[in-house]
XYZ file of C-alpha atoms in Angstrom:
615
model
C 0.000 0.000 0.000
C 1.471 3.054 -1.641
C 1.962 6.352 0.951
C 0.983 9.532 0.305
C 3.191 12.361 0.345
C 4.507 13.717 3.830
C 3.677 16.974 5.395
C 7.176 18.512 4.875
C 6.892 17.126 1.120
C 3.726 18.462 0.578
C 5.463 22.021 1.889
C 8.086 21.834 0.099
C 6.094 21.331 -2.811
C 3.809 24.098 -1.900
C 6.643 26.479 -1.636
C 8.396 26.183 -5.048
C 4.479 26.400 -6.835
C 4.101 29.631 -4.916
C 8.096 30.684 -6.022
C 7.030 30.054 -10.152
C 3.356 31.671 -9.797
C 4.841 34.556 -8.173
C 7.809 34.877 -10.799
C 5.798 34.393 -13.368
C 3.339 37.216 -12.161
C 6.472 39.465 -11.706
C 6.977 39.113 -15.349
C 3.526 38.911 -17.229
C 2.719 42.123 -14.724
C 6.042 43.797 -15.807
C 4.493 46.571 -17.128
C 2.367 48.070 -13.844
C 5.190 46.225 -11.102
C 8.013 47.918 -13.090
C 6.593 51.665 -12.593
C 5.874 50.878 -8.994
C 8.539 49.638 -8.066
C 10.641 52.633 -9.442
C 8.498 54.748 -8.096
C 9.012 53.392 -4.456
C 12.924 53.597 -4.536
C 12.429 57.355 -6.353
C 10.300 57.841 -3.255
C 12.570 56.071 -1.057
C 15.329 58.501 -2.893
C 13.403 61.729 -2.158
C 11.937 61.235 1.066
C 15.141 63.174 3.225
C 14.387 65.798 0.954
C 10.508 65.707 1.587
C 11.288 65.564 5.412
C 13.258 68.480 5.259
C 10.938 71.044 3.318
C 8.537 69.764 5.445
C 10.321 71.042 8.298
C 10.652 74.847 6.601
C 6.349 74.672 6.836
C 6.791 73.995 2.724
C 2.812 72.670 2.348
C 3.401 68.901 1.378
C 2.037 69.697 -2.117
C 4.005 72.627 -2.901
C 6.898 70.483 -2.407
C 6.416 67.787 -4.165
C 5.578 70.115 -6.946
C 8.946 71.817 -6.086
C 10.719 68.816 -6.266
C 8.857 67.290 -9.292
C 9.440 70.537 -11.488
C 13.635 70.660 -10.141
C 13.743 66.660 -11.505
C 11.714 67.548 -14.524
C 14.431 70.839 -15.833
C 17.123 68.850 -15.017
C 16.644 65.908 -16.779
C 15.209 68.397 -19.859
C 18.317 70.107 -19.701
C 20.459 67.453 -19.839
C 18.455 65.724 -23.130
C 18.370 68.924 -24.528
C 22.371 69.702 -24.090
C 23.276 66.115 -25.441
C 20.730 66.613 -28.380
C 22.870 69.539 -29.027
C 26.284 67.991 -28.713
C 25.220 65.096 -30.917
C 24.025 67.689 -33.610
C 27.334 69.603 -33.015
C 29.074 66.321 -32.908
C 27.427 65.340 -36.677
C 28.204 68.719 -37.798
C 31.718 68.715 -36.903
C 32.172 65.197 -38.456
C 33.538 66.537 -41.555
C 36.805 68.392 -39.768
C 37.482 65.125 -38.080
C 37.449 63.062 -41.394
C 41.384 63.321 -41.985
C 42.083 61.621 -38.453
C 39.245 59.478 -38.449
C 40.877 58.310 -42.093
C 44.503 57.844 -41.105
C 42.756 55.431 -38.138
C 40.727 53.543 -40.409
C 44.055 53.647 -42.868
C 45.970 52.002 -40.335
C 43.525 49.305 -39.409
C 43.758 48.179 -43.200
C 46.919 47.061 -42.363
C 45.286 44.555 -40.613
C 45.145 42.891 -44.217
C 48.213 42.045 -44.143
C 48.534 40.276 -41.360
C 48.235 36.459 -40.741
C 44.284 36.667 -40.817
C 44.200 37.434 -44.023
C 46.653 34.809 -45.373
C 44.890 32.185 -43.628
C 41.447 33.818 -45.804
C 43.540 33.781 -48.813
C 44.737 30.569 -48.188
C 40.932 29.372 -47.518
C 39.707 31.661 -51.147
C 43.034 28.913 -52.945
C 41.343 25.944 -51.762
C 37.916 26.841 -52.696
C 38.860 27.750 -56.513
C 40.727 24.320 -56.585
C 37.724 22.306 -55.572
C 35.209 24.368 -58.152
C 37.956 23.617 -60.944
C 37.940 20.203 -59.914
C 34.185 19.988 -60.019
C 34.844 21.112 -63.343
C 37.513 18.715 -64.746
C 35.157 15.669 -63.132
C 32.151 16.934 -64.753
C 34.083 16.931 -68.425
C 35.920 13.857 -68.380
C 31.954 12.498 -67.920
C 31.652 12.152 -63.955
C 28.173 12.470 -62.789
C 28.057 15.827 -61.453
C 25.101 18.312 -59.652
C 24.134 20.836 -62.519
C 24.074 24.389 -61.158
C 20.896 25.931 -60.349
C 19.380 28.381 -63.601
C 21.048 31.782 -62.810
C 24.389 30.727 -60.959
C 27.603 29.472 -62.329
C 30.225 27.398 -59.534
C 32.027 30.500 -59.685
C 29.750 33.148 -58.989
C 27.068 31.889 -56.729
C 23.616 34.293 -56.736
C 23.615 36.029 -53.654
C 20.817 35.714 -51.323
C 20.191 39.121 -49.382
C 17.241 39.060 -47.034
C 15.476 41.847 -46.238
C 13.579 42.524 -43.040
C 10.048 44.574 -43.593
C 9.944 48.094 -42.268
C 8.058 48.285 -38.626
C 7.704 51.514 -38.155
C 4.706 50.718 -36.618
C 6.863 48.313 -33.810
C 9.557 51.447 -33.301
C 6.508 53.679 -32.495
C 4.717 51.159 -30.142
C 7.981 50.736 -28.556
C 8.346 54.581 -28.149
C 5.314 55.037 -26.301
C 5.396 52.380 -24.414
C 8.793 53.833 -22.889
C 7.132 57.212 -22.783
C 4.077 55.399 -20.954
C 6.324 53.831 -18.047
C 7.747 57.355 -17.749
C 4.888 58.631 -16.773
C 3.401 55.827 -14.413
C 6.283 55.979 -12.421
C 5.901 59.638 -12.395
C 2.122 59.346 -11.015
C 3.051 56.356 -8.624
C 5.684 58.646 -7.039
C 3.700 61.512 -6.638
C 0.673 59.058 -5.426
C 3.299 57.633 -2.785
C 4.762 60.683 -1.491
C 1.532 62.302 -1.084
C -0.043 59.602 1.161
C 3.552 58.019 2.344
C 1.935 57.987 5.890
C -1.458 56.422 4.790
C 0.236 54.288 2.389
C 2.329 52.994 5.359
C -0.318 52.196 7.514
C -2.085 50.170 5.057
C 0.553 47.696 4.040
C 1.472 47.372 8.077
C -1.948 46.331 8.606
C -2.950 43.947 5.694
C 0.822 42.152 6.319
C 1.409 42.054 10.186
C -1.001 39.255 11.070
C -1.231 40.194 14.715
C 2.723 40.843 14.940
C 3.169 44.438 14.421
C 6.423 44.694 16.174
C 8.123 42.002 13.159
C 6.543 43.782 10.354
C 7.379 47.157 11.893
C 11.419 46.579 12.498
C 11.161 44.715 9.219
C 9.921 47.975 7.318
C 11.986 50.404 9.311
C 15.632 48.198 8.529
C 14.197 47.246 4.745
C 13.791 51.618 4.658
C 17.148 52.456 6.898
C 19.183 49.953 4.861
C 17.867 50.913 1.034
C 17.795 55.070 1.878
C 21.230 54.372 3.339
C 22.457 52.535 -0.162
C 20.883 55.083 -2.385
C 22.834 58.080 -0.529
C 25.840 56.419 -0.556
C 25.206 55.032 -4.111
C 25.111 58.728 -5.350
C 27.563 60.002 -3.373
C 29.583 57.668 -4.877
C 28.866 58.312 -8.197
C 28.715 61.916 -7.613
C 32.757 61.391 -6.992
C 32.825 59.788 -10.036
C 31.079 61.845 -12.222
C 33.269 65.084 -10.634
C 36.521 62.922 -11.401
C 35.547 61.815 -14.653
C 34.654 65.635 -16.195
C 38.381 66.732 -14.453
C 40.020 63.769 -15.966
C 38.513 64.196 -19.466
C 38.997 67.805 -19.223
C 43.148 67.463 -18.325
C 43.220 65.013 -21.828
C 41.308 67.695 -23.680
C 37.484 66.026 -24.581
C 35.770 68.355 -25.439
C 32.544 69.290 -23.372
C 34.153 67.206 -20.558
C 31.768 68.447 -17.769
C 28.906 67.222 -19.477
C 30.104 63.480 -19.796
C 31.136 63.578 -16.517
C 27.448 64.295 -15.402
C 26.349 61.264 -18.105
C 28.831 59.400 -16.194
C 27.771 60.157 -13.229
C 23.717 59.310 -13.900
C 24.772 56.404 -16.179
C 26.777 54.372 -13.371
C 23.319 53.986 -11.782
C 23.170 50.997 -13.958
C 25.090 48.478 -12.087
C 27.928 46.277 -14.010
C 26.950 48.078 -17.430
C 26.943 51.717 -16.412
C 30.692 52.446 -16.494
C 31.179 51.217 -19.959
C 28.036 53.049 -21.578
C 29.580 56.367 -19.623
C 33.185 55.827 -21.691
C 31.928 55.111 -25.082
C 31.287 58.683 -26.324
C 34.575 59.813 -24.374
C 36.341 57.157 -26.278
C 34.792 57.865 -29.761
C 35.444 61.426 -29.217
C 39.223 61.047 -28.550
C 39.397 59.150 -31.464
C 38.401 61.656 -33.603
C 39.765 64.456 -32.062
C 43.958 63.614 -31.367
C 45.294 61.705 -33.875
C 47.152 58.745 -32.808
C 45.919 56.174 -30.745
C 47.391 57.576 -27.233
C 44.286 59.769 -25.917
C 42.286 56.638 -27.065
C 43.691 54.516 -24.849
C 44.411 56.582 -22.101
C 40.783 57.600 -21.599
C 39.329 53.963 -21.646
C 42.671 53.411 -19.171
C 41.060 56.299 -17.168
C 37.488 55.210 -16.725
C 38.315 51.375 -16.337
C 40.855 52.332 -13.517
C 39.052 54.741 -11.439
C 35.637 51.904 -11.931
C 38.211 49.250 -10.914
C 39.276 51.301 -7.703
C 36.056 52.470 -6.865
C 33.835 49.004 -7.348
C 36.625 47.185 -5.279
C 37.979 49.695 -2.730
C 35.574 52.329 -1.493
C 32.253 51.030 -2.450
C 33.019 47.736 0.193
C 34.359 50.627 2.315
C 31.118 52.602 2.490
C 28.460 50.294 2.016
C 29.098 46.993 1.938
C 28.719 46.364 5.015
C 25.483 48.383 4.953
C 23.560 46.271 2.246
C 24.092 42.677 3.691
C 24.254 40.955 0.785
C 26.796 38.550 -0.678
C 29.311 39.285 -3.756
C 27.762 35.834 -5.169
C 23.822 37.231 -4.314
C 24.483 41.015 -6.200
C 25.307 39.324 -9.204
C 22.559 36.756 -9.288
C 20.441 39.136 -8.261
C 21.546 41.292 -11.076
C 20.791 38.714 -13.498
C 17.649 37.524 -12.501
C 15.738 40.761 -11.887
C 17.440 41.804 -15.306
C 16.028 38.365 -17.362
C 12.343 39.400 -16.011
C 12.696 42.979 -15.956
C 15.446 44.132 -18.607
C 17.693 47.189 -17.890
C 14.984 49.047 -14.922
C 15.649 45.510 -13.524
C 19.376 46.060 -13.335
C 18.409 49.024 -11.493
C 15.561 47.662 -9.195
C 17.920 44.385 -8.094
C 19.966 45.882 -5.331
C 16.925 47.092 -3.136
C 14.792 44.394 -4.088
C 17.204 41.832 -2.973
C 17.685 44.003 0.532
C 14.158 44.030 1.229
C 14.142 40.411 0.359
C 16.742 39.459 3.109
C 15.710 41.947 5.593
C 12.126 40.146 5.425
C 13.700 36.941 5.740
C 15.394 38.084 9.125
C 12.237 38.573 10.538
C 9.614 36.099 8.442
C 10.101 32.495 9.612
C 8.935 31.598 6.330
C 10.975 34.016 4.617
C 13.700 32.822 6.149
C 15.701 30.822 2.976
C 16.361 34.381 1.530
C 18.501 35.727 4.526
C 20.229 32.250 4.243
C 20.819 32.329 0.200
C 21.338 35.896 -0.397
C 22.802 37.348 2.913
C 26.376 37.579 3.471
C 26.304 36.482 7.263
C 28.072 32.843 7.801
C 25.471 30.451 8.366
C 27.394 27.608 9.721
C 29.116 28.894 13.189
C 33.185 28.759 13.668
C 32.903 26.005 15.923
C 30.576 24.097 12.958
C 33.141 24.994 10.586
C 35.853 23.560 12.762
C 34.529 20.336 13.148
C 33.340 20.028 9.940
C 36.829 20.658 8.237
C 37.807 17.477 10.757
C 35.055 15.353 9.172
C 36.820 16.047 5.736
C 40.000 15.098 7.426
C 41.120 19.031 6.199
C 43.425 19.561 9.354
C 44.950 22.468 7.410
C 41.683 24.269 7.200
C 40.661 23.355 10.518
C 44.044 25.300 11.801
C 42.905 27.938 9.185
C 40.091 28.505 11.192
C 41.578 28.546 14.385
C 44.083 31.012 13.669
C 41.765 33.608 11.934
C 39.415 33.547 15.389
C 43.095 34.125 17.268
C 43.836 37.060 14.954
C 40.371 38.728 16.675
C 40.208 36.832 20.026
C 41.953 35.617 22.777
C 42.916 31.935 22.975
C 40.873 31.717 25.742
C 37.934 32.957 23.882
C 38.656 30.406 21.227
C 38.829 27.357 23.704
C 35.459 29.055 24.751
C 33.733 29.811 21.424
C 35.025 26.931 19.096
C 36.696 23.970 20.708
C 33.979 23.452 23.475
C 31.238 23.838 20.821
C 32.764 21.762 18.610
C 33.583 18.773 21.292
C 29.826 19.013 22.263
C 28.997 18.327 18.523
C 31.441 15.893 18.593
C 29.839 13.690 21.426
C 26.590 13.727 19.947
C 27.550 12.619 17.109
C 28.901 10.259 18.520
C 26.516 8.826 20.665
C 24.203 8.676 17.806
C 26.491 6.509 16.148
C 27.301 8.628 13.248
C 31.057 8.619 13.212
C 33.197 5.531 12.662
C 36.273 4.645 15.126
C 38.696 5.948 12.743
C 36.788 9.328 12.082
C 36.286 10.128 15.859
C 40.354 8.825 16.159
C 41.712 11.288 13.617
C 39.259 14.465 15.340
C 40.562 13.471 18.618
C 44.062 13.529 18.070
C 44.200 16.130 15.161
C 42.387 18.794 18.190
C 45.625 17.644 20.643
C 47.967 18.139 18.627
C 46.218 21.821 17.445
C 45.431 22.651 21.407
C 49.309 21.982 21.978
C 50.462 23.779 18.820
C 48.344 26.981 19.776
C 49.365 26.602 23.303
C 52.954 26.796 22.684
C 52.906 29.595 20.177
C 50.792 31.596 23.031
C 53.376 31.009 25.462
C 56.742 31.032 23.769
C 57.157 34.520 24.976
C 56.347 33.286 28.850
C 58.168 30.263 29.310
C 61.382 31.674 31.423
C 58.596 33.719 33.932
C 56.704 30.694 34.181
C 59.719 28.615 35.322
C 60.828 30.828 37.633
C 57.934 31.604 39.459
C 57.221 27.925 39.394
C 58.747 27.320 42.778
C 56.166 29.442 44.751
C 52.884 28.385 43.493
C 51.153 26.702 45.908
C 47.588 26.445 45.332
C 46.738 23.651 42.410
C 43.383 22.154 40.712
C 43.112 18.949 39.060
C 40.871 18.535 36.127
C 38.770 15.207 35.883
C 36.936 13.866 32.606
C 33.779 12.563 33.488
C 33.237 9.726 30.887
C 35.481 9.581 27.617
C 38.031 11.179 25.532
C 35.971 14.191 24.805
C 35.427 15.236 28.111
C 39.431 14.792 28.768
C 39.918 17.274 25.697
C 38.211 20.231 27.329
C 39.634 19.311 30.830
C 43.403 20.165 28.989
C 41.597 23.145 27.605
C 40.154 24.187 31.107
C 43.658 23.430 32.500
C 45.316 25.385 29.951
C 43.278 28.015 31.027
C 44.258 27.884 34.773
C 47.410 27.765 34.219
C 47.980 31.232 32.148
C 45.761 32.656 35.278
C 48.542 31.891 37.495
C 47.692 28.956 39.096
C 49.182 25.524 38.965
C 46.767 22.965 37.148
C 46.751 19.213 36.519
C 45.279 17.368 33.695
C 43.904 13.869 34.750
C 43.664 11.424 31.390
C 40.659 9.048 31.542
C 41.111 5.782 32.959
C 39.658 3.508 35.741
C 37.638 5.000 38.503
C 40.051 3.817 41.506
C 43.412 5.052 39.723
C 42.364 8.388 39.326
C 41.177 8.738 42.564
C 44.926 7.179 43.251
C 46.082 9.964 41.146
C 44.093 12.574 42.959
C 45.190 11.520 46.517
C 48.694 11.760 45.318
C 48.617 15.260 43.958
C 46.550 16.644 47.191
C 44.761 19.242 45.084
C 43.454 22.283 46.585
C 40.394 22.126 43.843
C 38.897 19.587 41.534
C 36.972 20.506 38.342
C 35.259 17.453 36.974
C 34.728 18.345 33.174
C 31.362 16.983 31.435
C 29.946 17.513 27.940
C 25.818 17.494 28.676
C 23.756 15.151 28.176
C 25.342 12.219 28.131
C 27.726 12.926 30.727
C 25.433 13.603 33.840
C 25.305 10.143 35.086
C 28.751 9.495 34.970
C 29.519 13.135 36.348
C 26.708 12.473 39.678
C 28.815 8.608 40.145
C 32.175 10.616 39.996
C 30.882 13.283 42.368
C 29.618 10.949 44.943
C 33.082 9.117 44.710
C 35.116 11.676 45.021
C 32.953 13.267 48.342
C 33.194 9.907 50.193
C 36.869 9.495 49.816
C 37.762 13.500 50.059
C 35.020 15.129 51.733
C 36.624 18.447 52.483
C 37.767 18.787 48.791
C 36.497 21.655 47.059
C 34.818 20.642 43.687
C 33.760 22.458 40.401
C 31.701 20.582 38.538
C 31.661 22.149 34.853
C 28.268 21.175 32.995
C 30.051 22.457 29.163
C 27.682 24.624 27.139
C 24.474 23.040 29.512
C 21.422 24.968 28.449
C 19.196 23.518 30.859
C 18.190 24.663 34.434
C 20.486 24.891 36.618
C 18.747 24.218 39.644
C 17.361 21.440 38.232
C 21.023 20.155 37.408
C 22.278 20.621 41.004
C 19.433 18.721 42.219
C 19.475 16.012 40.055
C 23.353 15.394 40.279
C 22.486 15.265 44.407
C 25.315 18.087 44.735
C 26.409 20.087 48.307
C 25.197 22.893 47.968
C 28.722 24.755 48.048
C 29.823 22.946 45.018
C 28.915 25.092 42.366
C 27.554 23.917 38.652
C 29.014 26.223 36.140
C 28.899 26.155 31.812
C 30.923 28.707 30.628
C 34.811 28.362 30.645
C 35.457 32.210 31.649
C 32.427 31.243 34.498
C 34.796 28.461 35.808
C 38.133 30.465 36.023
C 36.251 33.284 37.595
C 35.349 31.050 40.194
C 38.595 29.032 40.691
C 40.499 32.637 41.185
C 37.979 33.426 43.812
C 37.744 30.253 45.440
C 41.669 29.933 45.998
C 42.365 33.634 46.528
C 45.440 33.653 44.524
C 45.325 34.733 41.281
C 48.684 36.079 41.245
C 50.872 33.429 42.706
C 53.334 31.118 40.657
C 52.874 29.475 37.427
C 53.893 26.068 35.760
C 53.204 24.280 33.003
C 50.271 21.953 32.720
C 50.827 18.665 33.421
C 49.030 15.449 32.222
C 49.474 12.695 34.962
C 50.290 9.564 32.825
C 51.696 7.396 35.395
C 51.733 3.999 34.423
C 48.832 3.216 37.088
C 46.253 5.659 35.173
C 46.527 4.187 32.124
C 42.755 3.200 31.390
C 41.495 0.116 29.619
């Protein structure tokens, strides 16, 4: 009997139907989602400036009429001045024809270069096999008769000629014209009701969580206003540096490509290169030679090069949270539904996309795909490097947390974690003996490498205050290897605090109590990964209370998320012995406890007599 799907299937399922319906609504409704969504980011663009006029008591109207009417004689002065330079430009054509001729002279000689021997040599073999047609066809080979019209040495040519659509060019006019002007409306719709407007979409999408939806729109707003200023700021610079540059090589009308620049590099990826053509052209038939040529492109590609890789991670990378990998996916995608206002759009869109996912459950997959936070922890990185048997990378890792943090904080924020992963994993039977035998030994031999290197510099104090250190604390696995591990870390620990520590190896219950007795400890700390660990941990207590009862014990519950009262009472603790789960927690309390933080220092030492060897 056949089973129907499960629920998560049926999700799953649900999820990527709703991902293609809404897609493909995105793109059959291109023509009203297009305007309106330019129309929120020009909004977006000009609400600082809406804010502040309406701060001067500027009616709200009035200023958007202001502002509407300042956008509209800009952008008609700058059409008109470029309508002009491109009539200037075509009347001007005719003193530029002697360098524009010694160019086109010198790429003829082009001709004579290997390209065209290798077409001559391609034109030889051609007239050899017609003239061989030939010879075969009178010496009475069958052969294919030409077609009426043609001869083998002068095929007819075929020129196909596409139908005027004048008709197409117009419809394509207006329709460009048209999305002018609904964006246009939409803005001024927006910014006249932005409050109103607000309120609605709050209401319809909160569901009963207004606090979500409300830190979701505020970020989505911060984060996109934040972009755009930056964004022209940036290109602002480059506009400003372009005009100066093309002025200093001598294009004429410099300042007004630097403006085209400027608006052009809007265009993400494509911008820059649109911006340089006319420079380009211009230089070309302006200076003879080739050097203004290629020192202008040389210009624009260097100054894109420094500011796409240097300042704009500087200023707002940061700022967007997005990865590399998700702006130029995004970048494609909202360009294949959208075309070039796509290009535009895919920056904010994707923002407001991972913003939502921060705070939408559902939404979630977006933060995780397109957001340029790590997803998998250090410590998950660490251990899974190990899994790969990648010791180098694991190291890797460790050392770039040391470059922030003290080693300390990376016993604390990695090796713990990871050892807690490690043991449940391991009591779910998921790693094989000689898996769990390389991670063991591959995180001594990294703990000793990074402990050396940290104390290279501290070696001859430690020695010599070695003699006068008094108070000492043993540390005591509670079960297996693992819980050994993060004893040497804890004992690591205690020792660069100033204290003398001890690192018990696991064995048999009686020989490290054997071990104990011998060393006369001032503290234990009995180290325990949760969960698996708290029976073993409550045996080891009660042994060590009968047969030391005024010993003063830590018992360290690693990374235990649980109640802690709960935990005291069900490992039947005294009540003096404290439960602690941090590693800065535990040498807090071992410095008070012993009242010596300052006293003498030695190097950590693993008891491996031959009687605590363990079976």
């Amino acid at each position: 009997m056949s089973r129907g799907p499960s629920l998560s299937e049926t999700a799953q399922l649900l999820r990527i139907v709703t991902f293609v319906v809404v897609v493909a609504g995105l793109y059959f409704g291109r023509s009203v989602f297009i305007p309106l969504a330019l129309a929120l980011l020009l909004s977006l663009l000009l609400s600082p400036v809406m804010t502040f006029l309406a701060r001067l008591r500027v009616p709200r109207m009035v200023g958007i009429l202001l502002v509407a009417g300042a956008l509209g004689g800009v952008a008609f002065g700058l059409v008109w001045k470029l309508s002009a330079e491109f009539a200037d430009l075509a009347g001007e054509l005719p003193t530029y024809k002697a360098t524009l001729e010694d160019k086109i002279y010198a790429l003829s000689g082009i001709r004579d270069s290997n390209f065209s021997r290798i077409s001559q040599a391609l034109g030889d073999l051609e007239t050899e096999l017609v003239n061989e047609s030939s010879t075969s066809l009178n010496q009475g080979h069958p052969a294919r008769l030409p077609a009426p019209g043609t001869s083998p040495s002068r095929p007819l040519a075929v020129q196909v000629v596409p139908p005027s659509n004048r008709i197409g060019s117009f419809e394509s006019l207006f329709g460009s014209m048209g999305w002018a002007g609904m964006t246009i409306i939409f803005a001024v719709v927006i910014l006249m009701g932005r409050e109103d407007l607000r309120n609605r979409f709050i209401h319809l999408s909160s569901g009963g969580r207004l606090t979500v939806v409300t830190q979701a729109l505020d970020e989505a707003t911060r984060r996109i206003q934040k972009y755009l200023f930056l964004q022209s700021a940036v290109n602002a610079l480059f506009g400003v540096i372009i005009g100066v540059g093309l002025y200093l090589i001598g294009i004429p009308d410099a300042w007004l490509w630097g403006l085209l620049a400027g608006l052009l590099r809007f265009l993400p990826y494509v911008g820059s290169p649109a911006a340089a053509f006319i420079p380009v052209l211009l230089s070309l038939a302006v200076f003879p030679g080739w050097a203004h040529a290629v020192g202008t492109m040389a210009f624009f590609f260097s100054l894109e090069l420094i500011l796409a890789n240097v300042l704009e991670p500087l200023l707002y990378g940061s700022q967007l949270g997005l990865s590399t990998l998700a702006v130029l996916v995004a970048a494609v995608f909202w360009t294949l539904i959208w075309g070039f206002p796509g290009l535009i759009l895919a920056t904010p869109l994707t923002v407001s996309l991972v913003v939502m996912g921060r705070y939408v459950p559902s939404l979630n997959f977006f933060r995780v795909l397109l957001g340029d936070e790590p997803e998998i922890s250090r410590s998950n990185l660490y251990y899974q490097r190990l899994l790969a048997s990648d010791q180098n990378e694991a190291r890797q890792v460790l050392e770039s947390h040391l470059k922030e943090k003290s080693l300390d904080e990376l016993y604390s924020e990695i090796l713990i974690p990871a050892m807690g992963l490690i043991e449940q994993d391991r009591h779910r039977n998921e790693l094989d003996d000689s898996t769990l035998s390389f991670i063991m030994q591959s995180t001594r031999e990294l703990i000793e490498e990074l402990s050396d290197s940290s104390t290279s510099n501290e070696t001859s104090a430690a020695e010599s205050k070695a003699e006068n250190a008094q108070a000492s604390i043993v540390c005591v696995p509670a079960r297996d290897e693992a819980d050994e591990i993060v004893g040497l870390l804890l004992s690591e620990s205690i020792r660069r605090s100033g204290l003398r520590s001890y690192n018990l190896p696991m064995g048999p219950m009686t020989e490290m109590l054997q071990a104990i007795a011998d060393v006369k400890p001032d503290l234990v700390c009995i180290s325990a990964l949760p969960p698996f660990a708290i029976e073993h941990t409550r045996n080891l207590y009660q042994r060590l209370r009968a047969k030391f009862p005024e010993l003063n014990i830590f018992i360290c519950l690693w990374q235990y998320a649980g109640d802690i009262e709960k935990a005291h009472r069900r490992l039947k603790i005294f009540e003096r012995h404290p439960v602690l789960v941090t590693l800065p927690e535990v040498i807090q309390n071992v410095k008070d406890s012993l009242q010596r933080p300052s006293e003498g220092v030695t190097s950590t030492l693993s008891i491996e007599a031959p009687e605590l060897v363990g079976e």
